[in-house]
mmCIF file of C-alpha atoms in Angstrom:
data_model
loop_
_atom_site.group_PDB
_atom_site.id
_atom_site.type_symbol
_atom_site.label_atom_id
_atom_site.label_comp_id
_atom_site.label_asym_id
_atom_site.label_seq_id
_atom_site.Cartn_x
_atom_site.Cartn_y
_atom_site.Cartn_z
ATOM 1 C CA MET A 1 17.661 -44.106 -1.703
ATOM 2 C CA GLY A 2 13.817 -44.567 -3.379
ATOM 3 C CA TYR A 3 13.332 -43.310 -6.638
ATOM 4 C CA LEU A 4 9.979 -41.100 -7.754
ATOM 5 C CA PRO A 5 8.990 -40.827 -11.329
ATOM 6 C CA VAL A 6 8.336 -37.692 -12.477
ATOM 7 C CA VAL A 7 7.040 -36.178 -15.850
ATOM 8 C CA GLU A 8 9.588 -33.659 -17.049
ATOM 9 C CA ASP A 9 8.798 -30.557 -19.473
ATOM 10 C CA ASP A 10 8.948 -31.614 -22.796
ATOM 11 C CA GLN A 11 6.929 -34.661 -22.012
ATOM 12 C CA ALA A 12 3.523 -32.651 -20.070
ATOM 13 C CA THR A 13 0.749 -33.186 -21.767
ATOM 14 C CA GLY A 14 -3.487 -32.561 -20.865
ATOM 15 C CA LYS A 15 -3.852 -30.322 -17.554
ATOM 16 C CA LEU A 16 0.044 -31.520 -16.491
ATOM 17 C CA LYS A 17 1.110 -29.267 -19.188
ATOM 18 C CA GLU A 18 -1.354 -26.752 -18.262
ATOM 19 C CA VAL A 19 0.113 -26.646 -15.146
ATOM 20 C CA TYR A 20 3.571 -26.818 -16.084
ATOM 21 C CA ASP A 21 2.978 -23.892 -18.370
ATOM 22 C CA TYR A 22 1.055 -21.720 -15.381
ATOM 23 C CA ILE A 23 4.601 -22.387 -13.600
ATOM 24 C CA ARG A 24 6.787 -21.038 -15.975
ATOM 25 C CA ILE A 25 4.795 -18.589 -17.532
ATOM 26 C CA VAL A 26 2.286 -16.806 -14.497
ATOM 27 C CA ARG A 27 5.147 -17.589 -12.114
ATOM 28 C CA LYS A 28 7.789 -16.585 -14.598
ATOM 29 C CA GLN A 29 10.170 -19.437 -13.585
ATOM 30 C CA LYS A 30 13.008 -20.655 -15.791
ATOM 31 C CA ARG A 31 11.885 -24.594 -14.786
ATOM 32 C CA VAL A 32 9.341 -26.561 -12.959
ATOM 33 C CA SER A 33 10.852 -27.109 -9.775
ATOM 34 C CA PRO A 34 12.247 -30.726 -8.917
ATOM 35 C CA VAL A 35 9.634 -30.300 -5.670
ATOM 36 C CA LEU A 36 6.673 -29.873 -7.789
ATOM 37 C CA LYS A 37 7.728 -32.462 -10.472
ATOM 38 C CA ALA A 38 7.195 -34.883 -7.294
ATOM 39 C CA PHE A 39 3.564 -34.432 -7.964
ATOM 40 C CA SER A 40 3.721 -34.824 -11.677
ATOM 41 C CA MET A 41 1.589 -38.127 -11.642
ATOM 42 C CA LYS A 42 -1.147 -36.413 -10.374
ATOM 43 C CA ALA A 43 -1.770 -33.096 -12.241
ATOM 44 C CA GLU A 44 -4.908 -32.455 -10.394
ATOM 45 C CA LEU A 45 -2.562 -32.547 -6.907
ATOM 46 C CA LEU A 46 0.016 -30.560 -8.473
ATOM 47 C CA GLU A 47 -2.611 -27.984 -9.521
ATOM 48 C CA GLN A 48 -3.952 -27.630 -6.140
ATOM 49 C CA VAL A 49 -0.569 -27.374 -4.541
ATOM 50 C CA VAL A 50 0.216 -24.746 -6.535
ATOM 51 C CA LYS A 51 -2.444 -23.199 -5.650
ATOM 52 C CA LEU A 52 -2.340 -23.357 -2.350
ATOM 53 C CA SER A 53 1.139 -22.087 -2.196
ATOM 54 C CA ASP A 54 0.436 -19.070 -4.159
ATOM 55 C CA LEU A 55 -2.279 -18.756 -1.751
ATOM 56 C CA ALA A 56 -0.382 -18.908 1.221
ATOM 57 C CA THR A 57 3.071 -17.931 0.350
ATOM 58 C CA PHE A 58 1.628 -14.223 -1.225
ATOM 59 C CA GLY A 59 -0.902 -11.458 -1.146
ATOM 60 C CA GLY A 60 -0.970 -11.409 2.674
ATOM 61 C CA THR A 61 0.572 -8.099 3.187
ATOM 62 C CA SER A 62 -0.058 -5.018 2.103
ATOM 63 C CA LEU A 63 3.313 -5.031 0.162
ATOM 64 C CA SER A 64 3.536 -5.167 -4.116
ATOM 65 C CA ARG A 65 3.927 -8.864 -5.082
ATOM 66 C CA ARG A 66 7.206 -7.873 -6.049
ATOM 67 C CA TRP A 67 8.656 -6.925 -2.563
ATOM 68 C CA GLU A 68 6.996 -9.884 -1.383
ATOM 69 C CA GLU A 69 9.200 -11.742 -3.914
ATOM 70 C CA ILE A 70 12.474 -9.498 -2.826
ATOM 71 C CA LEU A 71 11.701 -10.350 0.535
ATOM 72 C CA SER A 72 11.120 -14.014 0.518
ATOM 73 C CA THR A 73 14.521 -14.231 -1.841
ATOM 74 C CA ALA A 74 16.043 -12.598 0.832
ATOM 75 C CA VAL A 75 15.030 -14.735 3.864
ATOM 76 C CA SER A 76 15.651 -18.015 1.510
ATOM 77 C CA THR A 77 19.091 -16.800 0.963
ATOM 78 C CA TRP A 78 19.530 -16.147 5.226
ATOM 79 C CA ASN A 79 18.379 -19.359 5.818
ATOM 80 C CA GLY A 80 20.681 -20.948 3.229
ATOM 81 C CA CYS A 81 17.555 -22.463 1.056
ATOM 82 C CA HIS A 82 17.634 -22.759 -2.417
ATOM 83 C CA TYR A 83 14.633 -22.697 -3.400
#
C-alpha cells in the first residue's frame, strides 16, 4: 500500500492551521480525522472539502444540528462506519 504524506496537527501553520482549528473548534471534534488529513498537503483543497461536507451533510432538514448529528451517528454505527 502506498504512503500519503500528511501534516499533523502540531505541525500545521497558516491556512492549514486555520482549517484544522475550524475542524476542532467549530465542528467540536477532538482531532482531525485521517481522512481529512489526506488533503493536508493542499490546505485550500482541504478547506473546500470541509465546506462541501458541511453543506451536504447538515442543514438540509428542519431538524436541529444536534438531532442531525444524533441521527448521523446512529446510521454510521448501524452501517459499521467508525467515522
